[in-house]
CSV table of N, CA and C in Angstrom, one decimal:
chain,number,residue,atom,x,y,z
A,1257,MET,N,36.7,21.2,20.0
A,1257,MET,CA,37.9,20.7,20.7
A,1257,MET,C,38.1,19.2,20.2
A,1258,SER,N,39.3,18.9,19.8
A,1258,SER,CA,39.6,17.6,19.3
A,1258,SER,C,39.9,16.7,20.5
A,1259,GLY,N,39.9,15.4,20.3
A,1259,GLY,CA,40.2,14.4,21.3
A,1259,GLY,C,41.6,14.7,21.9
A,1260,ARG,N,42.5,15.3,21.2
A,1260,ARG,CA,43.9,15.6,21.7
A,1260,ARG,C,44.0,16.8,22.6
A,1261,ASP,N,43.0,17.8,22.4
A,1261,ASP,CA,43.0,19.0,23.2
A,1261,ASP,C,42.6,18.6,24.6
A,1262,ARG,N,43.1,19.4,25.5
A,1262,ARG,CA,42.6,19.3,26.9
A,1262,ARG,C,41.7,20.4,27.3
A,1263,ALA,N,40.5,20.1,27.7
A,1263,ALA,CA,39.6,21.2,28.1
A,1263,ALA,C,40.1,21.8,29.4
A,1264,THR,N,39.7,23.0,29.6
A,1264,THR,CA,40.0,23.7,30.9
A,1264,THR,C,38.9,23.4,31.9
A,1265,VAL,N,39.4,22.8,33.0
A,1265,VAL,CA,38.4,22.5,34.1
A,1265,VAL,C,38.4,23.6,35.1
A,1266,VAL,N,37.1,23.9,35.5
A,1266,VAL,CA,36.9,25.0,36.4
A,1266,VAL,C,35.9,24.5,37.5
A,1267,PRO,N,36.0,25.1,38.7
A,1267,PRO,CA,35.0,24.8,39.7
A,1267,PRO,C,33.6,25.3,39.2
A,1268,CYS,N,32.6,24.4,39.4
A,1268,CYS,CA,31.3,24.9,39.0
A,1268,CYS,C,30.8,25.9,40.0
A,1269,ARG,N,29.8,26.7,39.4
A,1269,ARG,CA,29.2,27.8,40.2
A,1269,ARG,C,27.7,27.6,40.1
A,1270,ALA,N,27.0,28.3,41.0
A,1270,ALA,CA,25.5,28.1,41.1
A,1270,ALA,C,24.9,28.4,39.7
A,1271,GLU,N,25.5,29.3,39.0
A,1271,GLU,CA,24.9,29.7,37.7
A,1271,GLU,C,25.0,28.5,36.7
A,1272,HIS,N,25.8,27.5,37.0
A,1272,HIS,CA,25.9,26.3,36.1
A,1272,HIS,C,24.7,25.3,36.4
A,1273,LEU,N,23.9,25.5,37.4
A,1273,LEU,CA,22.9,24.6,37.7
A,1273,LEU,C,21.9,24.2,36.6
A,1274,PRO,N,21.4,25.2,35.8
A,1274,PRO,CA,20.6,24.8,34.7
A,1274,PRO,C,21.3,23.8,33.7
A,1275,ALA,N,22.5,24.1,33.4
A,1275,ALA,CA,23.3,23.2,32.5
A,1275,ALA,C,23.5,21.8,33.2
A,1276,ILE,N,23.8,21.8,34.4
A,1276,ILE,CA,24.0,20.5,35.1
A,1276,ILE,C,22.7,19.7,35.1
A,1277,ARG,N,21.6,20.4,35.3
A,1277,ARG,CA,20.3,19.7,35.3
A,1277,ARG,C,20.0,19.2,33.9
A,1278,ALA,N,20.3,19.9,32.9
A,1278,ALA,CA,20.1,19.5,31.5
A,1278,ALA,C,21.0,18.3,31.2
A,1279,ILE,N,22.2,18.3,31.6
A,1279,ILE,CA,23.1,17.2,31.4
A,1279,ILE,C,22.7,15.9,32.1
A,1280,TYR,N,22.3,16.1,33.4
A,1280,TYR,CA,21.8,15.0,34.2
A,1280,TYR,C,20.5,14.4,33.5
A,1281,ASN,N,19.6,15.3,33.2
A,1281,ASN,CA,18.3,14.8,32.6
A,1281,ASN,C,18.5,14.1,31.3
A,1282,ASP,N,19.4,14.6,30.5
A,1282,ASP,CA,19.6,13.8,29.2
A,1282,ASP,C,20.2,12.5,29.5
A,1283,ALA,N,21.1,12.4,30.5
A,1283,ALA,CA,21.7,11.1,30.8
A,1283,ALA,C,20.6,10.1,31.4
A,1284,ILE,N,19.7,10.7,32.2
A,1284,ILE,CA,18.6,9.9,32.8
A,1284,ILE,C,17.7,9.3,31.7
A,1285,LEU,N,17.3,10.2,30.7
A,1285,LEU,CA,16.4,9.8,29.7
A,1285,LEU,C,16.9,9.0,28.6
A,1286,THR,N,18.2,9.1,28.3
A,1286,THR,CA,18.7,8.5,27.0
A,1286,THR,C,19.9,7.6,27.2
A,1287,THR,N,20.4,7.4,28.5
A,1287,THR,CA,21.6,6.5,28.6
A,1287,THR,C,21.4,5.7,29.9
A,1288,THR,N,22.4,4.8,30.1
A,1288,THR,CA,22.4,4.0,31.3
A,1288,THR,C,23.5,4.5,32.2
A,1289,ALA,N,23.9,5.7,32.0
A,1289,ALA,CA,24.9,6.3,32.9
A,1289,ALA,C,24.3,6.6,34.3
A,1290,LEU,N,23.1,6.9,34.3
A,1290,LEU,CA,22.3,7.2,35.6
A,1290,LEU,C,21.1,6.2,35.6
A,1291,TRP,N,21.0,5.5,36.7
A,1291,TRP,CA,20.0,4.5,36.8
A,1291,TRP,C,18.8,5.1,37.5
A,1292,GLU,N,18.3,6.1,36.9
A,1292,GLU,CA,17.0,6.8,37.4
A,1292,GLU,C,16.1,6.8,36.2
A,1293,TYR,N,14.8,6.9,36.5
A,1293,TYR,CA,13.8,6.9,35.5
A,1293,TYR,C,13.2,8.3,35.2
A,1294,ALA,N,13.1,9.2,36.2
A,1294,ALA,CA,12.4,10.5,36.0
A,1294,ALA,C,13.5,11.6,36.0
A,1295,PRO,N,13.3,12.6,35.2
A,1295,PRO,CA,14.2,13.7,35.2
A,1295,PRO,C,14.2,14.4,36.6
A,1296,ARG,N,15.3,15.0,36.9
A,1296,ARG,CA,15.5,15.7,38.2
A,1296,ARG,C,14.9,17.1,38.0
A,1297,SER,N,14.2,17.5,39.1
A,1297,SER,CA,13.6,18.8,39.1
A,1297,SER,C,14.7,19.9,39.5
A,1298,GLU,N,14.3,21.1,39.2
A,1298,GLU,CA,15.2,22.2,39.6
A,1298,GLU,C,15.5,22.2,41.1
A,1299,GLU,N,14.5,21.9,41.9
A,1299,GLU,CA,14.6,21.8,43.3
A,1299,GLU,C,15.6,20.7,43.7
A,1300,THR,N,15.5,19.6,43.1
A,1300,THR,CA,16.3,18.4,43.4
A,1300,THR,C,17.8,18.8,43.1
A,1301,VAL,N,18.0,19.4,42.0
A,1301,VAL,CA,19.4,19.8,41.6
A,1301,VAL,C,19.9,20.8,42.5
A,1302,ARG,N,19.1,21.8,42.9
A,1302,ARG,CA,19.5,22.8,43.9
A,1302,ARG,C,19.9,22.1,45.2
A,1303,ALA,N,19.1,21.2,45.7
A,1303,ALA,CA,19.4,20.5,47.0
A,1303,ALA,C,20.7,19.7,46.8
A,1304,TRP,N,20.9,19.1,45.7
A,1304,TRP,CA,22.1,18.3,45.4
A,1304,TRP,C,23.3,19.3,45.5
A,1305,TRP,N,23.2,20.4,44.9
A,1305,TRP,CA,24.3,21.4,44.8
A,1305,TRP,C,24.6,21.9,46.3
A,1306,GLU,N,23.6,22.2,47.0
A,1306,GLU,CA,23.7,22.7,48.4
A,1306,GLU,C,24.4,21.7,49.2
A,1307,ALA,N,24.1,20.4,49.1
A,1307,ALA,CA,24.7,19.3,49.8
A,1307,ALA,C,26.2,19.2,49.5
A,1308,LYS,N,26.5,19.3,48.2
A,1308,LYS,CA,27.9,19.3,47.7
A,1308,LYS,C,28.7,20.4,48.4
A,1309,GLN,N,28.1,21.6,48.3
A,1309,GLN,CA,28.8,22.8,48.9
A,1309,GLN,C,29.0,22.7,50.4
A,1310,ALA,N,27.9,22.3,51.1
A,1310,ALA,CA,28.0,22.1,52.5
A,1310,ALA,C,29.0,21.1,52.9
A,1311,GLY,N,29.2,20.0,52.1
A,1311,GLY,CA,30.1,18.9,52.4
A,1311,GLY,C,31.5,19.2,51.9
A,1312,GLY,N,31.7,20.3,51.3
A,1312,GLY,CA,33.1,20.6,50.7
A,1312,GLY,C,33.5,19.7,49.6
A,1313,LEU,N,32.5,19.1,48.9
A,1313,LEU,CA,32.8,18.2,47.8
A,1313,LEU,C,33.0,18.9,46.5
A,1314,PRO,N,33.9,18.4,45.7
A,1314,PRO,CA,34.2,19.1,44.4
A,1314,PRO,C,33.1,18.9,43.4
A,1315,VAL,N,32.8,19.9,42.7
A,1315,VAL,CA,31.9,19.9,41.5
A,1315,VAL,C,32.7,20.7,40.4
A,1316,LEU,N,33.3,19.9,39.5
A,1316,LEU,CA,34.2,20.5,38.5
A,1316,LEU,C,33.5,20.5,37.2
A,1317,GLY,N,33.8,21.5,36.3
A,1317,GLY,CA,33.1,21.5,35.0
A,1317,GLY,C,34.0,22.0,33.9
A,1318,VAL,N,33.6,21.8,32.7
A,1318,VAL,CA,34.2,22.3,31.5
A,1318,VAL,C,33.3,23.2,30.8
A,1319,GLU,N,33.7,24.4,30.5
A,1319,GLU,CA,33.0,25.4,29.7
A,1319,GLU,C,33.5,25.5,28.3
A,1320,GLU,N,32.6,25.6,27.4
A,1320,GLU,CA,33.0,26.0,26.0
A,1320,GLU,C,32.2,27.1,25.6
A,1321,GLY,N,32.8,28.2,25.2
A,1321,GLY,CA,32.0,29.4,24.8
A,1321,GLY,C,31.1,29.9,25.9
A,1322,GLY,N,31.4,29.8,27.2
A,1322,GLY,CA,30.6,30.2,28.2
A,1322,GLY,C,29.5,29.2,28.6
A,1323,GLU,N,29.5,28.1,28.0
A,1323,GLU,CA,28.4,27.0,28.2
A,1323,GLU,C,29.1,25.9,28.9
A,1324,LEU,N,28.5,25.4,30.0
A,1324,LEU,CA,29.0,24.2,30.7
A,1324,LEU,C,28.6,23.0,29.8
A,1325,VAL,N,29.7,22.2,29.5
A,1325,VAL,CA,29.4,21.0,28.6
A,1325,VAL,C,29.7,19.7,29.3
A,1326,GLY,N,30.1,19.7,30.5
A,1326,GLY,CA,30.3,18.5,31.3
A,1326,GLY,C,30.7,18.9,32.7
A,1327,PHE,N,30.5,17.9,33.6
A,1327,PHE,CA,30.9,18.1,35.0
A,1327,PHE,C,31.2,16.8,35.7
A,1328,ALA,N,31.9,16.9,36.7
A,1328,ALA,CA,32.3,15.7,37.5
A,1328,ALA,C,32.3,16.1,39.0
A,1329,THR,N,32.1,15.1,39.8
A,1329,THR,CA,32.0,15.2,41.2
A,1329,THR,C,32.3,13.9,41.9
A,1330,TRP,N,32.3,13.9,43.2
A,1330,TRP,CA,32.3,12.7,44.0
A,1330,TRP,C,31.5,12.9,45.2
A,1331,GLY,N,31.2,11.7,45.8
A,1331,GLY,CA,30.5,11.7,47.1
A,1331,GLY,C,31.0,10.5,47.9
A,1332,PRO,N,30.5,10.3,49.1
A,1332,PRO,CA,31.0,9.1,49.9
A,1332,PRO,C,30.7,7.8,49.2
A,1333,PHE,N,31.7,6.9,49.3
A,1333,PHE,CA,31.4,5.6,48.7
A,1333,PHE,C,30.4,4.8,49.5
A,1334,ARG,N,30.5,4.8,50.8
A,1334,ARG,CA,29.5,4.2,51.7
A,1334,ARG,C,29.5,5.0,53.0
A,1335,PRO,N,28.4,5.1,53.7
A,1335,PRO,CA,28.2,6.0,54.8
A,1335,PRO,C,28.7,5.5,56.1
A,1336,PHE,N,29.8,4.8,56.1
A,1336,PHE,CA,30.4,4.3,57.4
A,1336,PHE,C,31.8,4.9,57.5
A,1337,PRO,N,32.2,5.2,58.8
A,1337,PRO,CA,33.5,5.9,59.0
A,1337,PRO,C,34.7,5.3,58.4
A,1338,ALA,N,34.8,4.0,58.3
A,1338,ALA,CA,36.0,3.3,57.8
A,1338,ALA,C,36.2,3.6,56.3
A,1339,TYR,N,35.2,4.0,55.6
A,1339,TYR,CA,35.2,4.3,54.2
A,1339,TYR,C,35.6,5.8,53.9
A,1340,LYS,N,36.0,6.5,54.9
A,1340,LYS,CA,36.2,8.0,54.8
A,1340,LYS,C,37.3,8.4,53.7
A,1341,TYR,N,38.2,7.5,53.4
A,1341,TYR,CA,39.2,7.7,52.4
A,1341,TYR,C,38.8,7.2,51.0
A,1342,SER,N,37.6,6.7,50.8
A,1342,SER,CA,37.1,6.2,49.5
A,1342,SER,C,35.9,7.0,49.1
A,1343,VAL,N,35.9,7.4,47.8
A,1343,VAL,CA,34.8,8.2,47.2
A,1343,VAL,C,34.4,7.6,45.9
A,1344,GLU,N,33.1,7.8,45.6
A,1344,GLU,CA,32.6,7.3,44.3
A,1344,GLU,C,32.4,8.6,43.5
A,1345,HIS,N,33.0,8.5,42.3
A,1345,HIS,CA,33.0,9.7,41.4
A,1345,HIS,C,32.0,9.5,40.3
A,1346,SER,N,31.6,10.6,39.7
A,1346,SER,CA,30.7,10.6,38.5
A,1346,SER,C,31.2,11.7,37.5
A,1347,VAL,N,31.1,11.3,36.3
A,1347,VAL,CA,31.5,12.2,35.2
A,1347,VAL,C,30.4,12.2,34.2
A,1348,TYR,N,29.9,13.4,33.8
A,1348,TYR,CA,28.8,13.5,32.8
A,1348,TYR,C,29.1,14.6,31.8
A,1349,VAL,N,28.9,14.2,30.5
A,1349,VAL,CA,29.2,15.1,29.4
A,1349,VAL,C,27.9,15.3,28.6
A,1350,ALA,N,27.7,16.5,28.2
A,1350,ALA,CA,26.5,16.9,27.3
A,1350,ALA,C,26.6,16.0,26.1
A,1351,ALA,N,25.4,15.6,25.6
A,1351,ALA,CA,25.3,14.7,24.5
A,1351,ALA,C,26.1,15.1,23.3
A,1352,GLY,N,26.1,16.3,22.8
A,1352,GLY,CA,26.8,16.7,21.6
A,1352,GLY,C,28.3,16.9,21.8
A,1353,LYS,N,28.8,16.7,23.1
A,1353,LYS,CA,30.2,17.0,23.3
A,1353,LYS,C,31.0,15.8,23.7
A,1354,ARG,N,30.3,14.6,23.7
A,1354,ARG,CA,31.0,13.4,24.1
A,1354,ARG,C,32.0,12.9,23.1
A,1355,ARG,N,33.0,12.2,23.6
A,1355,ARG,CA,34.1,11.6,22.7
A,1355,ARG,C,35.0,12.7,22.1
A,1356,ARG,N,35.2,13.8,22.8
A,1356,ARG,CA,36.0,14.9,22.3
A,1356,ARG,C,37.0,15.4,23.4
A,1357,GLY,N,37.2,14.6,24.4
A,1357,GLY,CA,38.2,14.9,25.4
A,1357,GLY,C,37.6,15.6,26.7
A,1358,VAL,N,36.4,15.9,26.7
A,1358,VAL,CA,35.8,16.6,27.9
A,1358,VAL,C,35.8,15.6,29.1
A,1359,GLY,N,35.3,14.4,28.9
A,1359,GLY,CA,35.3,13.4,29.9
A,1359,GLY,C,36.6,13.1,30.5
A,1360,ARG,N,37.6,13.0,29.6
A,1360,ARG,CA,39.0,12.7,30.0
A,1360,ARG,C,39.5,13.8,30.9
A,1361,SER,N,39.3,15.1,30.5
A,1361,SER,CA,39.8,16.2,31.2
A,1361,SER,C,39.1,16.2,32.6
A,1362,LEU,N,37.8,15.9,32.7
A,1362,LEU,CA,37.1,15.9,34.0
A,1362,LEU,C,37.6,14.8,34.9
A,1363,LEU,N,37.8,13.6,34.3
A,1363,LEU,CA,38.3,12.5,35.1
A,1363,LEU,C,39.7,12.7,35.6
A,1364,GLU,N,40.5,13.2,34.8
A,1364,GLU,CA,41.9,13.6,35.2
A,1364,GLU,C,41.9,14.6,36.3
A,1365,ALA,N,40.9,15.6,36.2
A,1365,ALA,CA,40.8,16.6,37.3
A,1365,ALA,C,40.3,16.0,38.6
A,1366,ILE,N,39.4,15.0,38.5
A,1366,ILE,CA,38.9,14.4,39.7
A,1366,ILE,C,40.0,13.6,40.4
A,1367,VAL,N,40.8,12.9,39.6
A,1367,VAL,CA,42.0,12.1,40.1
A,1367,VAL,C,42.9,13.1,40.8
A,1368,ALA,N,43.3,14.2,40.2
A,1368,ALA,CA,44.2,15.2,40.7
A,1368,ALA,C,43.6,15.7,42.0
A,1369,GLU,N,42.3,16.1,42.0
A,1369,GLU,CA,41.7,16.6,43.2
A,1369,GLU,C,41.7,15.6,44.4
A,1370,GLY,N,41.5,14.3,44.0
A,1370,GLY,CA,41.5,13.3,45.1
A,1370,GLY,C,42.9,13.2,45.7
A,1371,ALA,N,43.9,13.3,44.8
A,1371,ALA,CA,45.3,13.2,45.3
A,1371,ALA,C,45.6,14.4,46.3
A,1372,THR,N,45.1,15.6,46.0
A,1372,THR,CA,45.4,16.7,46.9
A,1372,THR,C,44.6,16.7,48.1
A,1373,ARG,N,43.5,15.9,48.2
A,1373,ARG,CA,42.6,15.9,49.3
A,1373,ARG,C,42.9,14.6,50.2
A,1374,GLY,N,43.9,13.8,49.9
A,1374,GLY,CA,44.1,12.7,50.7
A,1374,GLY,C,43.2,11.5,50.5
A,1375,ILE,N,42.6,11.5,49.4
A,1375,ILE,CA,41.7,10.3,49.0
A,1375,ILE,C,42.6,9.1,48.7
A,1376,HIS,N,42.2,7.9,49.2
A,1376,HIS,CA,42.9,6.7,48.9
A,1376,HIS,C,42.4,5.9,47.8
A,1377,LEU,N,41.0,5.9,47.6
A,1377,LEU,CA,40.4,5.1,46.6
A,1377,LEU,C,39.3,5.9,45.9
A,1378,LEU,N,39.4,5.9,44.5
A,1378,LEU,CA,38.3,6.5,43.7
A,1378,LEU,C,37.6,5.3,43.1
A,1379,VAL,N,36.3,5.3,43.2
A,1379,VAL,CA,35.4,4.2,42.8
A,1379,VAL,C,34.5,4.7,41.7
A,1380,GLY,N,34.4,4.1,40.6
A,1380,GLY,CA,33.4,4.4,39.5
A,1380,GLY,C,32.5,3.2,39.3
A,1381,GLY,N,31.2,3.5,39.5
A,1381,GLY,CA,30.2,2.4,39.2
A,1381,GLY,C,29.7,2.7,37.8
A,1382,ILE,N,30.0,1.7,36.9
A,1382,ILE,CA,29.7,2.0,35.4
A,1382,ILE,C,28.9,0.8,34.9
A,1383,CYS,N,27.9,1.2,34.1
A,1383,CYS,CA,27.1,0.1,33.4
A,1383,CYS,C,28.0,-0.6,32.5
A,1384,SER,N,27.9,-1.9,32.5
A,1384,SER,CA,28.8,-2.7,31.7
A,1384,SER,C,28.7,-2.5,30.2
A,1385,SER,N,27.6,-1.9,29.8
A,1385,SER,CA,27.4,-1.6,28.3
A,1385,SER,C,28.0,-0.2,28.0
A,1386,ASN,N,28.5,0.5,29.0
A,1386,ASN,CA,29.1,1.9,28.7
A,1386,ASN,C,30.5,1.7,28.3
A,1387,GLU,N,30.8,1.2,27.2
A,1387,GLU,CA,32.2,0.9,26.7
A,1387,GLU,C,33.1,2.2,26.7
A,1388,PRO,N,32.6,3.3,26.2
A,1388,PRO,CA,33.5,4.5,26.3
A,1388,PRO,C,33.9,4.9,27.7
A,1389,SER,N,33.1,4.8,28.6
A,1389,SER,CA,33.5,5.1,30.0
A,1389,SER,C,34.4,4.1,30.6
A,1390,ILE,N,34.2,2.8,30.3
A,1390,ILE,CA,35.1,1.8,30.7
A,1390,ILE,C,36.5,2.0,30.1
A,1391,ALA,N,36.5,2.3,28.8
A,1391,ALA,CA,37.8,2.5,28.1
A,1391,ALA,C,38.5,3.7,28.7
A,1392,LEU,N,37.8,4.8,29.0
A,1392,LEU,CA,38.4,5.9,29.6
A,1392,LEU,C,39.0,5.6,31.0
A,1393,HIS,N,38.3,4.9,31.8
A,1393,HIS,CA,38.8,4.6,33.1
A,1393,HIS,C,40.0,3.7,33.0
A,1394,ARG,N,39.9,2.7,32.1
A,1394,ARG,CA,41.1,1.8,31.9
A,1394,ARG,C,42.3,2.6,31.4
A,1395,ASP,N,42.1,3.5,30.5
A,1395,ASP,CA,43.2,4.4,30.0
A,1395,ASP,C,43.9,5.2,31.1
A,1396,LEU,N,43.1,5.6,32.1
A,1396,LEU,CA,43.6,6.4,33.1
A,1396,LEU,C,44.1,5.6,34.4
A,1397,GLY,N,44.2,4.3,34.2
A,1397,GLY,CA,44.8,3.4,35.2
A,1397,GLY,C,43.9,2.8,36.2
A,1398,PHE,N,42.6,3.0,36.0
A,1398,PHE,CA,41.6,2.3,36.9
A,1398,PHE,C,41.6,0.8,36.5
A,1399,GLY,N,41.4,0.0,37.5
A,1399,GLY,CA,41.2,-1.4,37.3
A,1399,GLY,C,39.8,-1.9,37.6
A,1400,HIS,N,39.4,-3.0,36.9
A,1400,HIS,CA,38.1,-3.6,37.2
A,1400,HIS,C,38.2,-4.3,38.5
A,1401,SER,N,37.2,-4.0,39.4
A,1401,SER,CA,37.2,-4.5,40.7
A,1401,SER,C,36.1,-5.5,41.0
A,1402,GLY,N,35.2,-5.6,40.0
A,1402,GLY,CA,34.1,-6.6,40.2
A,1402,GLY,C,32.9,-6.1,39.4
A,1403,THR,N,32.0,-7.1,39.2
A,1403,THR,CA,30.7,-6.8,38.5
A,1403,THR,C,29.6,-7.4,39.4
A,1404,ILE,N,28.5,-6.6,39.5
A,1404,ILE,CA,27.3,-7.1,40.1
A,1404,ILE,C,26.3,-7.3,38.9
A,1405,HIS,N,26.0,-8.5,38.6
A,1405,HIS,CA,25.2,-8.8,37.5
A,1405,HIS,C,23.7,-8.5,37.8
A,1406,GLN,N,23.0,-8.0,36.8
A,1406,GLN,CA,21.6,-7.6,36.9
A,1406,GLN,C,21.3,-6.8,38.1
A,1407,ALA,N,22.1,-5.8,38.4
A,1407,ALA,CA,21.9,-4.9,39.5
A,1407,ALA,C,20.8,-3.9,39.3
A,1408,GLY,N,20.5,-3.6,38.1
A,1408,GLY,CA,19.4,-2.6,37.8
A,1408,GLY,C,18.6,-3.0,36.6
A,1409,PHE,N,17.5,-2.4,36.5
A,1409,PHE,CA,16.6,-2.6,35.3
A,1409,PHE,C,16.1,-1.3,34.7
A,1410,LYS,N,16.5,-1.1,33.5
A,1410,LYS,CA,16.2,0.2,32.8
A,1410,LYS,C,16.1,-0.1,31.3
A,1411,PHE,N,15.2,0.6,30.6
A,1411,PHE,CA,15.0,0.5,29.2
A,1411,PHE,C,14.6,-0.9,28.8
A,1412,GLY,N,13.9,-1.6,29.7
A,1412,GLY,CA,13.4,-2.9,29.4
A,1412,GLY,C,14.4,-4.1,29.5
A,1413,ARG,N,15.5,-3.8,30.2
A,1413,ARG,CA,16.5,-4.9,30.3
A,1413,ARG,C,17.3,-4.8,31.6
A,1414,TRP,N,17.9,-5.9,32.0
A,1414,TRP,CA,18.7,-5.9,33.2
A,1414,TRP,C,20.1,-5.3,32.9
A,1415,LEU,N,20.6,-4.6,33.8
A,1415,LEU,CA,21.9,-3.9,33.7
A,1415,LEU,C,22.9,-4.5,34.7
A,1416,ASP,N,24.1,-4.7,34.2
A,1416,ASP,CA,25.2,-5.1,35.0
A,1416,ASP,C,26.0,-3.9,35.5
A,1417,LEU,N,26.4,-3.9,36.7
A,1417,LEU,CA,27.1,-2.8,37.3
A,1417,LEU,C,28.6,-3.2,37.5
A,1418,GLU,N,29.5,-2.5,36.9
A,1418,GLU,CA,30.9,-2.8,37.0
A,1418,GLU,C,31.5,-1.7,37.9
A,1419,PHE,N,32.5,-2.1,38.8
A,1419,PHE,CA,33.2,-1.2,39.6
A,1419,PHE,C,34.6,-1.1,39.1
A,1420,TRP,N,35.0,0.2,38.9
A,1420,TRP,CA,36.4,0.5,38.4
A,1420,TRP,C,37.0,1.3,39.5
A,1421,THR,N,38.2,1.0,39.9
A,1421,THR,CA,38.9,1.7,41.0
A,1421,THR,C,40.3,2.1,40.7
A,1422,LEU,N,40.7,3.2,41.4
A,1422,LEU,CA,42.0,3.7,41.2
A,1422,LEU,C,42.5,4.0,42.7
A,1423,ARG,N,43.6,3.4,43.0
A,1423,ARG,CA,44.2,3.7,44.3
A,1423,ARG,C,45.2,4.9,44.2
A,1424,LEU,N,45.0,5.8,45.2
A,1424,LEU,CA,45.9,7.0,45.3
A,1424,LEU,C,46.7,6.8,46.5
A,1425,ALA,N,47.6,7.7,46.8
A,1425,ALA,CA,48.5,7.6,48.0
A,1425,ALA,C,47.7,7.7,49.2
A,1426,GLY,N,46.6,8.5,49.2
A,1426,GLY,CA,45.8,8.7,50.5
A,1426,GLY,C,46.5,9.5,51.5
A,1427,PRO,N,46.0,9.6,52.7
A,1427,PRO,CA,46.6,10.5,53.7
A,1427,PRO,C,48.0,9.9,54.1
A,1428,ALA,N,48.9,10.8,54.5
A,1428,ALA,CA,50.2,10.4,55.1
A,1428,ALA,C,50.0,9.6,56.3
A,1429,ALA,N,49.0,9.9,57.1
A,1429,ALA,CA,48.8,9.2,58.4
A,1429,ALA,C,47.3,8.9,58.6
A,1430,PRO,N,46.8,7.9,58.0
A,1430,PRO,CA,45.4,7.6,58.1
A,1430,PRO,C,45.0,7.3,59.6
A,1431,ARG,N,43.8,7.8,60.0
A,1431,ARG,CA,43.4,7.6,61.3
A,1431,ARG,C,42.0,7.0,61.4
A,1432,GLU,N,41.7,6.3,62.5
A,1432,GLU,CA,40.4,5.7,62.8
A,1432,GLU,C,39.7,6.7,63.7
A,1433,ILE,N,39.3,7.8,63.1
A,1433,ILE,CA,38.6,8.8,63.9
A,1433,ILE,C,37.2,8.3,64.3
A,1434,GLY,N,36.9,8.5,65.6
A,1434,GLY,CA,35.6,8.1,66.1
A,1434,GLY,C,35.5,6.6,66.4
A,1435,ARG,N,36.6,5.9,66.4
A,1435,ARG,CA,36.5,4.5,66.7
A,1435,ARG,C,36.4,4.3,68.2
A,1436,ALA,N,35.4,3.5,68.6
A,1436,ALA,CA,35.2,3.2,70.0
A,1436,ALA,C,36.2,2.1,70.4
A,1437,HIS,N,36.8,2.3,71.5
A,1437,HIS,CA,37.8,1.4,72.0
A,1437,HIS,C,37.1,0.7,73.2
A,1438,VAL,N,36.9,-0.6,73.1
A,1438,VAL,CA,36.2,-1.3,74.2
A,1438,VAL,C,37.2,-2.3,74.9
């Protein structure tokens, strides 16, 4: 697939879990896309999947020749009710498939999914040294919303965390569900 082609994005299925785990673990071991040190176990990835399914959260993927080569998802931005219209998304692409349009297709799909679900703000937390991800977010209209300097330590160095955000229309009538009136 060339950079101009658009990959077909599909909902991930349970049978994608080994590929998701492999993509995650490569990112953990070789990049600053995930700020973890140890590879994820099969059990950890299964629990992650079950939580996504139970929460009705999207896990979208791109397949090439029957193989999952990338996936994207989101989760709550912060665990407080007032953040219910904001989500933090993640996009991961297999090492040999990067810079070929897979990530763009996945991020475009996450944006579209957010628009259909009434999300108001998509948040991406990106290592400041991840120039391809920053460029992709910028190309798709995300704006830089701030940097937390030296937020993490990996590969023997301090890492800066940048936040990139995109505002969507959000719900037609946002509500303060669960707000206590005193």
